[in-house]
Tab-separated table of C-alpha atoms and ligand atoms in Angstrom:
chain	number	residue	atom	x	y	z
A	1	UNK	CA	68.101	56.054	99.755
A	2	UNK	CA	69.530	58.996	101.594
A	3	UNK	CA	70.089	60.068	98.101
A	4	UNK	CA	67.667	62.458	96.498
A	5	UNK	CA	67.654	62.285	92.761
A	6	UNK	CA	65.482	63.426	89.933
A	7	UNK	CA	64.990	65.418	86.800
A	8	UNK	CA	65.831	69.092	87.158
A	9	UNK	CA	63.849	71.788	85.323
A	10	UNK	CA	66.768	72.176	82.883
A	11	UNK	CA	66.870	68.450	82.239
A	12	UNK	CA	70.024	67.558	84.172
A	13	UNK	CA	69.874	64.393	86.252
A	14	UNK	CA	71.638	64.771	89.544
A	15	UNK	CA	71.614	63.340	93.023
A	16	UNK	CA	72.044	64.571	96.575
A	17	UNK	CA	72.354	62.631	99.793
A	18	UNK	CA	72.939	63.451	103.441
A	19	UNK	CA	76.097	62.169	105.113
A	20	UNK	CA	74.197	59.603	107.175
A	21	UNK	CA	72.560	58.322	103.936
A	22	UNK	CA	69.320	58.153	105.893
A	23	UNK	CA	66.499	58.962	105.251
A	24	UNK	CA	66.290	58.134	101.572
A	25	UNK	CA	64.238	60.753	99.721
A	26	UNK	CA	63.902	61.845	96.128
A	27	UNK	CA	63.967	65.507	95.161
A	28	UNK	CA	64.435	67.761	92.185
A	29	UNK	CA	67.990	69.105	92.023
A	30	UNK	CA	68.491	72.712	90.928
A	31	UNK	CA	72.166	73.710	90.702
A	32	UNK	CA	72.845	77.430	91.039
A	33	UNK	CA	76.018	79.159	89.829
A	34	UNK	CA	75.311	82.867	90.165
A	35	UNK	CA	73.707	84.813	93.004
A	36	UNK	CA	71.645	86.689	90.413
A	37	UNK	CA	70.024	83.375	89.329
A	38	UNK	CA	68.049	83.296	92.574
A	39	UNK	CA	65.064	83.374	92.706
A	40	UNK	CA	64.666	82.939	88.884
A	41	UNK	CA	65.833	79.294	89.067
A	42	UNK	CA	62.867	78.382	91.251
A	43	UNK	CA	60.155	79.993	89.143
A	44	UNK	CA	57.190	77.663	88.709
A	45	UNK	CA	58.437	74.863	90.988
A	46	UNK	CA	56.093	73.215	93.489
A	47	UNK	CA	56.396	71.301	96.769
A	48	UNK	CA	58.807	73.575	98.575
A	49	UNK	CA	62.423	74.636	98.121
A	50	UNK	CA	65.592	74.266	100.221
A	51	UNK	CA	69.082	75.693	99.594
A	52	UNK	CA	71.795	73.104	100.329
A	53	UNK	CA	75.577	72.916	100.429
A	54	UNK	CA	77.821	69.847	100.426
A	55	UNK	CA	75.385	67.472	102.141
A	56	UNK	CA	77.582	66.981	105.225
A	57	UNK	CA	74.635	67.166	107.624
A	58	UNK	CA	73.770	63.671	108.757
A	59	UNK	CA	69.978	63.536	108.822
A	60	UNK	CA	67.265	65.465	107.020
A	61	UNK	CA	67.998	69.173	107.674
A	62	UNK	CA	69.387	69.260	104.130
A	63	UNK	CA	66.730	67.066	102.500
A	64	UNK	CA	63.272	67.785	101.149
A	65	UNK	CA	61.151	64.797	100.171
A	66	UNK	CA	59.671	65.274	96.668
A	67	UNK	CA	60.637	68.958	96.802
A	68	UNK	CA	63.359	71.102	95.219
A	69	UNK	CA	66.953	71.377	96.426
A	70	UNK	CA	68.914	74.417	95.269
A	71	UNK	CA	72.530	73.181	95.311
A	72	UNK	CA	74.800	76.158	95.977
A	73	UNK	CA	78.289	74.678	95.470
A	74	UNK	CA	78.658	76.293	92.022
A	75	UNK	CA	78.419	79.673	93.728
A	76	UNK	CA	81.940	79.556	95.146
A	77	UNK	CA	83.906	82.675	94.331
A	78	UNK	CA	85.955	84.929	96.576
A	79	UNK	CA	84.603	88.478	96.479
A	80	UNK	CA	87.055	90.357	98.691
A	81	UNK	CA	89.934	89.786	101.091
A	82	UNK	CA	91.638	92.249	103.408
A	83	UNK	CA	95.028	90.903	104.486
A	84	UNK	CA	95.268	93.515	107.271
A	85	UNK	CA	92.073	92.511	109.070
A	86	UNK	CA	91.659	88.927	107.803
A	87	UNK	CA	88.122	89.720	106.623
A	88	UNK	CA	87.206	87.404	103.745
A	89	UNK	CA	84.011	87.857	101.732
A	90	UNK	CA	83.004	84.859	99.642
A	91	UNK	CA	79.978	83.316	97.999
A	92	UNK	CA	78.154	80.957	100.307
A	93	UNK	CA	78.724	77.822	98.214
A	94	UNK	CA	82.476	78.028	98.780
A	95	UNK	CA	83.712	75.152	100.919
A	96	UNK	CA	85.895	75.537	103.994
A	97	UNK	CA	88.477	73.442	102.095
A	98	UNK	CA	88.537	76.086	99.339
A	99	UNK	CA	88.788	78.867	101.926
A	100	UNK	CA	91.750	77.090	103.573
A	101	UNK	CA	93.475	76.686	100.191
A	102	UNK	CA	93.176	80.437	99.726
A	103	UNK	CA	93.880	81.525	103.296
A	104	UNK	CA	96.641	79.266	104.648
A	105	UNK	CA	99.342	80.298	102.133
A	106	UNK	CA	98.469	83.911	103.045
A	107	UNK	CA	98.910	83.232	106.776
A	108	UNK	CA	95.271	82.868	107.847
A	109	UNK	CA	93.078	80.088	109.234
A	110	UNK	CA	89.401	79.454	109.912
A	111	UNK	CA	88.181	80.980	113.186
A	112	UNK	CA	86.129	77.809	113.923
A	113	UNK	CA	86.395	74.497	112.159
A	114	UNK	CA	84.189	71.388	112.253
A	115	UNK	CA	85.539	67.818	111.953
A	116	UNK	CA	85.471	68.017	108.142
A	117	UNK	CA	86.535	70.799	105.787
A	118	UNK	CA	84.032	69.672	103.155
A	119	UNK	CA	81.204	71.931	104.279
A	120	UNK	CA	80.138	75.177	102.632
A	121	UNK	CA	80.199	78.633	104.145
A	122	UNK	CA	76.384	78.731	103.837
A	123	UNK	CA	76.010	75.324	105.515
A	124	UNK	CA	78.380	76.352	108.326
A	125	UNK	CA	76.238	79.436	109.016
A	126	UNK	CA	72.888	77.661	108.654
A	127	UNK	CA	73.830	75.141	111.391
A	128	UNK	CA	76.004	77.611	113.346
A	129	UNK	CA	78.627	74.911	113.579
A	130	UNK	CA	81.087	74.519	116.455
A	131	UNK	CA	84.633	73.229	116.674
A	132	UNK	CA	87.331	72.159	119.095
A	133	UNK	CA	87.783	75.777	120.229
A	134	UNK	CA	84.191	76.371	121.299
A	135	UNK	CA	85.309	77.111	124.877
A	136	UNK	CA	87.343	80.122	123.698
A	137	UNK	CA	85.880	81.111	120.304
A	138	UNK	CA	82.192	80.166	120.507
A	139	UNK	CA	80.380	79.139	117.332
A	140	UNK	CA	81.102	79.856	113.649
A	141	UNK	CA	78.379	82.511	113.474
A	142	UNK	CA	80.241	84.722	115.947
A	143	UNK	CA	82.919	85.271	113.319
A	144	UNK	CA	80.527	86.093	110.480
A	145	UNK	CA	80.397	89.882	110.419
A	146	UNK	CA	77.739	90.192	107.690
A	147	UNK	CA	75.960	88.270	104.962
A	148	UNK	CA	73.291	88.731	102.333
A	149	UNK	CA	70.010	86.846	102.445
A	150	UNK	CA	67.887	86.494	99.294
A	151	UNK	CA	64.242	85.646	99.898
A	152	UNK	CA	62.221	83.708	97.328
A	153	UNK	CA	60.305	86.896	96.409
A	154	UNK	CA	63.631	88.434	95.361
A	155	UNK	CA	64.049	90.709	98.408
A	156	UNK	CA	67.712	91.062	99.429
A	157	UNK	CA	68.482	91.637	103.099
A	158	UNK	CA	71.924	92.698	104.315
A	159	UNK	CA	72.346	91.152	107.765
A	160	UNK	CA	74.874	91.937	110.507
A	161	UNK	CA	74.749	92.336	114.296
A	162	UNK	CA	73.660	95.942	113.695
A	163	UNK	CA	71.716	95.787	110.403
A	164	UNK	CA	68.593	93.648	110.278
A	165	UNK	CA	69.905	92.047	113.442
A	166	UNK	CA	66.745	89.937	113.783
A	167	UNK	CA	67.334	88.256	110.395
A	168	UNK	CA	71.042	87.912	111.270
A	169	UNK	CA	70.132	86.019	114.431
A	170	UNK	CA	67.388	83.946	112.770
A	171	UNK	CA	69.590	82.924	109.811
A	172	UNK	CA	72.578	81.819	111.900
A	173	UNK	CA	71.446	78.270	112.824
A	174	UNK	CA	68.351	79.024	110.717
A	175	UNK	CA	68.550	75.610	108.979
A	176	UNK	CA	68.316	77.174	105.510
A	177	UNK	CA	64.737	78.274	106.112
A	178	UNK	CA	65.021	82.070	106.186
A	179	UNK	CA	66.343	82.547	102.624
A	180	UNK	CA	69.341	81.794	100.457
A	181	UNK	CA	72.593	83.076	101.980
A	182	UNK	CA	74.311	84.368	98.839
A	183	UNK	CA	77.600	85.616	100.323
A	184	UNK	CA	79.120	86.169	103.741
A	185	UNK	CA	82.072	87.934	105.382
A	186	UNK	CA	84.127	85.809	107.756
A	187	UNK	CA	86.857	87.010	110.113
A	188	UNK	CA	89.873	84.718	109.644
A	189	UNK	CA	92.635	84.366	112.231
A	190	UNK	CA	96.358	84.833	111.586
A	191	UNK	CA	98.750	81.854	111.744
A	192	UNK	CA	102.486	81.540	111.077
A	193	UNK	CA	102.636	77.786	110.597
A	194	UNK	CA	100.516	74.837	109.446
A	195	UNK	CA	101.629	72.993	112.546
A	196	UNK	CA	99.779	72.279	115.753
A	197	UNK	CA	101.571	71.747	119.076
A	198	UNK	CA	99.710	68.630	120.106
A	199	UNK	CA	99.318	66.677	123.308
A	200	UNK	CA	97.258	63.496	123.717
A	201	UNK	CA	96.431	62.358	127.262
A	202	UNK	CA	94.773	59.072	128.203
A	203	UNK	CA	91.996	59.354	130.772
A	204	UNK	CA	89.863	56.909	132.718
A	205	UNK	CA	86.378	58.061	133.640
A	206	UNK	CA	84.389	61.249	133.451
A	207	UNK	CA	86.108	62.886	136.436
A	208	UNK	CA	89.529	62.666	134.814
A	209	UNK	CA	87.973	64.091	131.644
A	210	UNK	CA	86.484	66.983	133.633
A	211	UNK	CA	89.719	67.695	135.429
A	212	UNK	CA	91.659	67.749	132.105
A	213	UNK	CA	89.007	70.097	130.716
A	214	UNK	CA	89.546	72.428	133.667
A	215	UNK	CA	93.346	72.335	133.282
A	216	UNK	CA	93.210	73.097	129.549
A	217	UNK	CA	91.028	76.228	129.682
A	218	UNK	CA	93.725	78.354	128.038
A	219	UNK	CA	94.525	75.876	125.302
A	220	UNK	CA	92.757	76.785	122.076
A	221	UNK	CA	91.658	73.355	120.859
A	222	UNK	CA	90.448	70.488	123.025
A	223	UNK	CA	88.404	67.409	122.171
A	224	UNK	CA	88.238	63.813	123.373
A	225	UNK	CA	87.685	60.480	121.804
A	226	UNK	CA	85.839	58.199	124.206
A	227	UNK	CA	85.544	54.413	124.169
A	228	UNK	CA	81.858	53.739	124.599
A	229	UNK	CA	81.987	49.956	124.286
A	230	UNK	CA	83.945	49.318	127.489
A	231	UNK	CA	82.411	48.714	130.878
A	232	UNK	CA	83.857	48.088	134.367
A	233	UNK	CA	87.279	49.538	135.037
A	234	UNK	CA	87.607	50.792	131.454
A	235	UNK	CA	84.235	52.557	131.438
A	236	UNK	CA	84.499	56.020	129.842
A	237	UNK	CA	88.192	55.737	129.077
A	238	UNK	CA	89.437	57.953	126.311
A	239	UNK	CA	92.061	60.227	124.867
A	240	UNK	CA	91.983	63.936	125.616
A	241	UNK	CA	93.479	65.760	122.622
A	242	UNK	CA	94.629	69.336	122.916
A	243	UNK	CA	96.554	71.699	120.702
A	244	UNK	CA	97.520	75.234	119.808
A	245	UNK	CA	98.706	76.718	116.530
A	246	UNK	CA	102.496	76.559	116.554
A	247	UNK	CA	104.124	79.963	116.946
A	248	UNK	CA	107.311	78.813	115.193
A	249	UNK	CA	107.331	80.231	111.635
A	250	UNK	CA	107.073	77.534	108.996
A	251	UNK	CA	106.211	76.914	105.350
A	252	UNK	CA	102.530	77.786	104.729
A	253	UNK	CA	102.072	75.515	101.743
A	254	UNK	CA	98.851	74.107	100.282
A	255	UNK	CA	97.366	70.851	101.570
A	256	UNK	CA	97.675	67.813	99.309
A	257	UNK	CA	94.411	66.570	97.770
A	258	UNK	CA	93.004	63.368	99.303
A	259	UNK	CA	93.872	60.270	97.292
A	260	UNK	CA	91.988	57.552	99.131
A	261	UNK	CA	88.355	56.750	98.400
A	262	UNK	CA	86.262	54.213	100.314
A	263	UNK	CA	85.413	52.153	97.248
A	264	UNK	CA	82.158	50.336	98.065
A	265	UNK	CA	79.322	49.986	100.577
A	266	UNK	CA	80.661	47.737	103.332
A	267	UNK	CA	78.440	44.761	104.202
A	268	UNK	CA	76.007	45.434	107.062
A	269	UNK	CA	77.772	43.037	109.464
A	270	UNK	CA	81.221	44.665	109.117
A	271	UNK	CA	80.660	47.117	111.974
A	272	UNK	CA	79.600	45.067	114.958
A	273	UNK	CA	80.296	45.075	118.672
A	274	UNK	CA	83.398	42.920	118.278
A	275	UNK	CA	85.010	44.888	115.439
A	276	UNK	CA	84.330	48.227	117.141
A	277	UNK	CA	85.596	46.994	120.541
A	278	UNK	CA	88.759	45.817	118.821
A	279	UNK	CA	89.170	49.160	117.086
A	280	UNK	CA	88.573	51.022	120.363
A	281	UNK	CA	91.160	48.941	122.162
A	282	UNK	CA	93.754	49.595	119.458
A	283	UNK	CA	92.875	53.280	119.318
A	284	UNK	CA	93.130	53.756	123.074
A	285	UNK	CA	96.508	52.015	123.128
A	286	UNK	CA	97.869	53.679	119.986
A	287	UNK	CA	99.872	55.974	122.243
A	288	UNK	CA	102.107	53.891	124.457
A	289	UNK	CA	102.413	56.350	127.328
A	290	UNK	CA	99.746	58.248	129.260
A	291	UNK	CA	100.899	61.486	127.626
A	292	UNK	CA	102.127	61.916	124.048
A	293	UNK	CA	103.515	65.245	122.864
A	294	UNK	CA	104.123	65.941	119.166
A	295	UNK	CA	103.999	68.665	116.557
A	296	UNK	CA	101.603	67.734	113.763
A	297	UNK	CA	100.125	69.225	110.607
A	298	UNK	CA	96.673	70.777	110.971
A	299	UNK	CA	95.110	68.286	108.503
A	300	UNK	CA	95.313	65.144	110.701
A	301	UNK	CA	94.534	67.233	113.793
A	302	UNK	CA	91.334	68.817	112.450
A	303	UNK	CA	90.266	66.522	109.632
A	304	UNK	CA	91.457	62.939	110.260
A	305	UNK	CA	88.421	61.483	108.469
A	306	UNK	CA	88.770	63.651	105.359
A	307	UNK	CA	91.746	61.541	104.312
A	308	UNK	CA	89.350	58.920	102.947
A	309	UNK	CA	86.630	60.303	100.699
A	310	UNK	CA	83.163	58.709	101.092
A	311	UNK	CA	84.163	57.012	104.377
A	312	UNK	CA	80.453	56.925	105.252
A	313	UNK	CA	80.176	53.903	102.904
A	314	UNK	CA	81.844	51.940	105.693
A	315	UNK	CA	78.423	51.853	107.378
A	316	UNK	CA	76.889	49.972	104.487
A	317	UNK	CA	73.965	50.765	102.251
A	318	UNK	CA	71.542	51.372	105.112
A	319	UNK	CA	73.640	54.242	106.407
A	320	UNK	CA	74.177	55.568	109.904
A	321	UNK	CA	72.421	57.499	112.616
A	322	UNK	CA	74.306	60.297	114.332
A	323	UNK	CA	73.311	61.464	117.744
A	324	UNK	CA	74.703	64.552	119.484
A	325	UNK	CA	73.491	66.086	122.700
A	326	UNK	CA	74.563	68.896	124.959
A	327	UNK	CA	73.628	68.662	128.637
A	328	UNK	CA	74.060	71.836	130.745
A	329	UNK	CA	76.599	71.694	133.575
A	330	UNK	CA	73.968	71.162	136.255
A	331	UNK	CA	73.349	67.600	135.044
A	332	UNK	CA	76.221	67.166	132.596
A	333	UNK	CA	78.229	64.652	134.643
A	334	UNK	CA	75.405	62.340	135.693
A	335	UNK	CA	73.696	62.622	132.279
A	336	UNK	CA	76.868	61.687	130.403
A	337	UNK	CA	77.532	58.708	132.678
A	338	UNK	CA	73.942	57.479	132.293
A	339	UNK	CA	73.986	57.838	128.504
A	340	UNK	CA	77.372	56.145	128.121
A	341	UNK	CA	76.131	53.278	130.340
A	342	UNK	CA	73.022	52.931	128.168
A	343	UNK	CA	75.156	52.840	124.991
A	344	UNK	CA	77.561	50.256	126.427
A	345	UNK	CA	74.624	48.128	127.598
A	346	UNK	CA	72.934	48.269	124.182
A	347	UNK	CA	75.809	46.432	122.491
A	348	UNK	CA	75.339	48.832	119.558
A	349	UNK	CA	78.822	50.144	119.311
A	350	UNK	CA	79.867	53.573	118.138
A	351	UNK	CA	83.512	54.132	117.371
A	352	UNK	CA	83.286	57.770	116.395
A	353	UNK	CA	82.413	58.955	119.878
A	354	UNK	CA	83.479	62.509	120.596
A	355	UNK	CA	83.252	64.191	123.984
A	356	UNK	CA	83.793	67.910	124.564
A	357	UNK	CA	82.965	70.659	127.028
A	358	UNK	CA	81.233	73.666	125.507
A	359	UNK	CA	82.242	77.028	126.950
A	360	UNK	CA	80.058	79.954	127.873
A	361	UNK	CA	80.690	82.217	124.868
A	362	UNK	CA	77.140	83.115	123.748
A	363	UNK	CA	75.986	81.907	120.311
A	364	UNK	CA	74.536	84.546	117.987
A	365	UNK	CA	71.849	82.323	116.448
A	366	UNK	CA	68.308	82.245	117.757
A	367	UNK	CA	68.295	78.458	117.265
A	368	UNK	CA	72.000	77.697	117.887
A	369	UNK	CA	72.655	74.290	119.430
A	370	UNK	CA	75.630	74.885	121.777
A	371	UNK	CA	75.120	75.886	125.394
A	372	UNK	CA	77.598	75.563	128.298
A	373	UNK	CA	77.930	71.926	129.357
A	374	UNK	CA	79.071	68.577	127.985
A	375	UNK	CA	78.420	67.519	124.416
A	376	UNK	CA	78.784	63.942	123.176
A	377	UNK	CA	78.397	62.821	119.582
A	378	UNK	CA	77.957	59.186	118.631
A	379	UNK	CA	77.273	57.286	115.454
A	380	UNK	CA	75.429	54.001	115.030
A	381	UNK	CA	75.162	51.861	111.925
A	382	UNK	CA	71.483	51.473	111.087
A	383	UNK	CA	70.399	48.001	112.245
A	384	UNK	CA	66.710	47.225	111.867
A	385	UNK	CA	64.840	47.110	115.177
A	386	UNK	CA	67.881	48.202	117.212
A	387	UNK	CA	69.324	51.598	116.305
A	388	UNK	CA	66.121	53.640	116.380
A	389	UNK	CA	64.865	52.354	119.761
A	390	UNK	CA	68.301	53.125	121.243
A	391	UNK	CA	68.440	56.631	119.804
A	392	UNK	CA	64.876	57.274	121.026
A	393	UNK	CA	65.886	56.181	124.543
A	394	UNK	CA	68.951	58.426	124.422
A	395	UNK	CA	66.823	61.381	123.263
A	396	UNK	CA	64.431	60.815	126.193
A	397	UNK	CA	67.371	60.708	128.592
A	398	UNK	CA	68.774	63.926	127.100
A	399	UNK	CA	65.425	65.557	127.759
A	400	UNK	CA	65.345	64.239	131.333
A	401	UNK	CA	68.769	65.753	132.026
A	402	UNK	CA	67.699	69.122	130.609
A	403	UNK	CA	69.802	68.849	127.436
A	404	UNK	CA	69.049	69.132	123.747
A	405	UNK	CA	69.951	67.504	120.429
A	406	UNK	CA	71.731	68.951	117.393
A	407	UNK	CA	69.479	69.177	114.297
A	408	UNK	CA	72.484	68.865	111.934
A	409	UNK	CA	73.097	65.371	113.331
A	410	UNK	CA	69.568	64.179	113.750
A	411	UNK	CA	67.175	61.939	111.861
A	412	UNK	CA	64.968	60.761	114.686
A	413	UNK	CA	63.907	63.306	117.317
A	414	UNK	CA	60.163	63.654	117.691
A	415	UNK	CA	58.200	66.876	117.248
A	416	UNK	CA	57.500	66.984	120.994
A	417	UNK	CA	61.199	66.588	121.816
A	418	UNK	CA	62.281	69.264	119.319
A	419	UNK	CA	59.703	71.728	120.630
A	420	UNK	CA	60.918	71.181	124.198
A	421	UNK	CA	64.603	71.400	123.225
A	422	UNK	CA	63.979	74.613	121.246
A	423	UNK	CA	61.016	76.399	122.872
A	424	UNK	CA	61.859	79.501	120.791
A	425	UNK	CA	60.983	77.650	117.551
A	426	UNK	CA	57.717	79.546	117.035
A	427	UNK	CA	59.453	82.935	117.320
A	428	UNK	CA	61.982	81.653	114.822
A	429	UNK	CA	59.227	80.440	112.462
A	430	UNK	CA	58.163	84.059	111.920
A	431	UNK	CA	61.372	84.573	109.924
A	432	UNK	CA	60.970	81.482	107.754
A	433	UNK	CA	60.571	82.189	104.056
A	434	UNK	CA	57.106	80.777	103.245
A	435	UNK	CA	58.431	78.726	100.285
A	436	UNK	CA	61.445	77.269	102.088
A	437	UNK	CA	61.081	74.053	104.039
A	438	UNK	CA	63.047	70.875	104.806
A	439	UNK	CA	62.032	67.333	105.661
A	440	UNK	CA	63.458	68.012	109.135
A	441	UNK	CA	61.178	71.024	109.593
A	442	UNK	CA	58.147	69.055	108.363
A	443	UNK	CA	58.980	66.258	110.822
A	444	UNK	CA	59.486	68.412	113.902
A	445	UNK	CA	56.763	71.017	113.347
A	446	UNK	CA	54.186	69.270	111.146
A	447	UNK	CA	54.314	72.208	108.682
A	448	UNK	CA	53.909	71.428	104.977
A	449	UNK	CA	55.265	73.111	101.815
A	450	UNK	CA	53.219	76.210	100.858
B	1	LIG	C1	82.815	64.147	109.361
B	1	LIG	C2	81.930	65.255	109.832
B	1	LIG	C3	82.319	65.987	110.925
B	1	LIG	C4	81.511	67.033	111.375
B	1	LIG	N1	81.943	67.739	112.464
B	1	LIG	C5	81.187	68.754	112.937
B	1	LIG	C6	81.621	69.528	114.043
B	1	LIG	O1	82.686	69.294	114.596
B	1	LIG	N2	80.817	70.527	114.466
B	1	LIG	C7	79.628	70.827	113.848
B	1	LIG	O2	78.945	71.762	114.285
B	1	LIG	N3	79.195	70.115	112.787
B	1	LIG	C8	79.950	69.098	112.323
B	1	LIG	N4	79.520	68.381	111.226
B	1	LIG	C9	78.257	68.759	110.589
B	1	LIG	C10	78.466	69.803	109.470
B	1	LIG	O3	79.448	70.728	109.825
B	1	LIG	C11	77.155	70.570	109.267
B	1	LIG	O4	76.104	69.690	109.048
B	1	LIG	C12	77.237	71.598	108.119
B	1	LIG	O5	76.110	72.438	108.214
B	1	LIG	C13	77.260	70.930	106.753
B	1	LIG	O6	77.414	71.923	105.743
B	1	LIG	P1	77.059	71.599	104.226
B	1	LIG	O7	77.679	72.636	103.360
B	1	LIG	O8	77.394	70.199	103.916
B	1	LIG	O9	75.493	71.852	104.226
B	1	LIG	P2	74.205	70.836	104.020
B	1	LIG	O10	74.449	69.666	104.869
B	1	LIG	O11	74.102	70.641	102.552
B	1	LIG	O12	73.111	71.768	104.564
B	1	LIG	C14	73.070	72.063	105.945
B	1	LIG	C15	72.053	73.154	106.233
B	1	LIG	O13	72.507	74.368	105.665
B	1	LIG	C16	71.515	74.959	104.849
B	1	LIG	N5	72.214	75.692	103.800
B	1	LIG	C17	73.268	75.263	103.065
B	1	LIG	N6	73.670	76.243	102.243
B	1	LIG	C18	72.869	77.302	102.444
B	1	LIG	C19	72.783	78.629	101.888
B	1	LIG	N7	73.639	79.081	100.965
B	1	LIG	N8	71.803	79.446	102.338
B	1	LIG	C20	70.952	79.055	103.320
B	1	LIG	N9	70.996	77.836	103.870
B	1	LIG	C21	71.945	76.977	103.447
B	1	LIG	C22	70.682	73.769	104.377
B	1	LIG	O14	69.357	74.143	104.047
B	1	LIG	C23	70.701	72.870	105.599
B	1	LIG	O15	69.698	73.244	106.509
B	1	LIG	C24	80.293	67.341	110.726
B	1	LIG	C25	79.908	66.600	109.605
B	1	LIG	C26	80.720	65.562	109.166
B	1	LIG	C27	80.289	64.770	107.951
């Protein structure tokens, strides 16, 4: 199971799984509620330790087979907020959903937001996540002005671009391996409305996508859904979605809590080429004209999937494989065409296929994933004998086109691929806390728990 479960030192049985529900590892769960509990809570444990958040990474960056997971979500208090500057200091287990509940009624929003608000501040830093505004705002880490790192020997390190800048850079996109992030300060951005001025534009082919990307440089948020089941004249058709925060003052009320829950594991055959092609056809044609202009709430714009809790059960008990690459501009066009052709040919359909151009704002993390170019993320239900060979082929193609894969969305890249994608990994490893390790790190470096 992608679930890790076991007996904690204090006798509580708990479980933890990654969003892809693959791989399926057991681990000892150690909940933490106070910053001062670390490192006491890990005294005497063996087989390695890993701090984790809400388990929204897809593969094994947040898993540790037969080891100890320190679950940080109980450490979720606001420490300070300055309504003049928008600087919010909070414990690292606070989720982005909790930050939004605090910030939006006060006229502030996240500087960078992923496709779900159910990730923690610590998790967002540890993967240096990106959002629809990467081309203008860069990654999440750029907006984190300082944080505290607690090492397993109890040392506390205050990190910022000017203080312990090496640990600052190693911990942003540091995959939870440099220490426990106990709290962080994030620069929020002012808003006057919950609304987004939205425009959806149908496109056919990569060149139309690239031309829309060029035209929308000054628009804050851009992202595209792409149909990767279609071939021929419909190859690489999609919807280019763009938006800006509305400047018309409006009620800044709280978001409603989600009411829908995906109730069971769907049977393995439910997501097949036919059902996904049908979905893609309906989705592409959901807007009747080439351009649709509306004003919409930020929730459906940023977090359409959060409406249904546990939607990952739709992929069945075996789970899903995510795959996200970035290919630098030099080969971005040809690489994306080749990869989309390979996916269409495979018959293994992905309906959550997201295409976006990364901008050239530098990322602060030593191991950050984004780089200027095209990024595509895909998901595949795990089908024995099919999904892994496809993902391996796609990883090889990414390598050929000079790109790299995103660890937060990976369960399959080989050690050789990782070490080519991230040649700086050995420099980074010097900052790893000797007791902290993940199943991802074991897989891609061959290192073992101390
Ligand atoms: C529907 C969906 C959409 C997504 N969209 C995007 C997107 O648009 N862009 C994007 O970049 N990502 C996206 N993601 C991935 C997600 O944002 C990242 O995987 C994020 O890191 C998950 O945070 P988490 O709190 O769930 O952390 P986990 O998944 O629990 O952990 C992630 C990493 O953070 C480390 N970590 C967690 N807390 C701490 C801490 N306090 N101290 C040190 N290390 C810590 C863990 O060791 C692990 O390496 C998406 C995920 C989903 C499910």
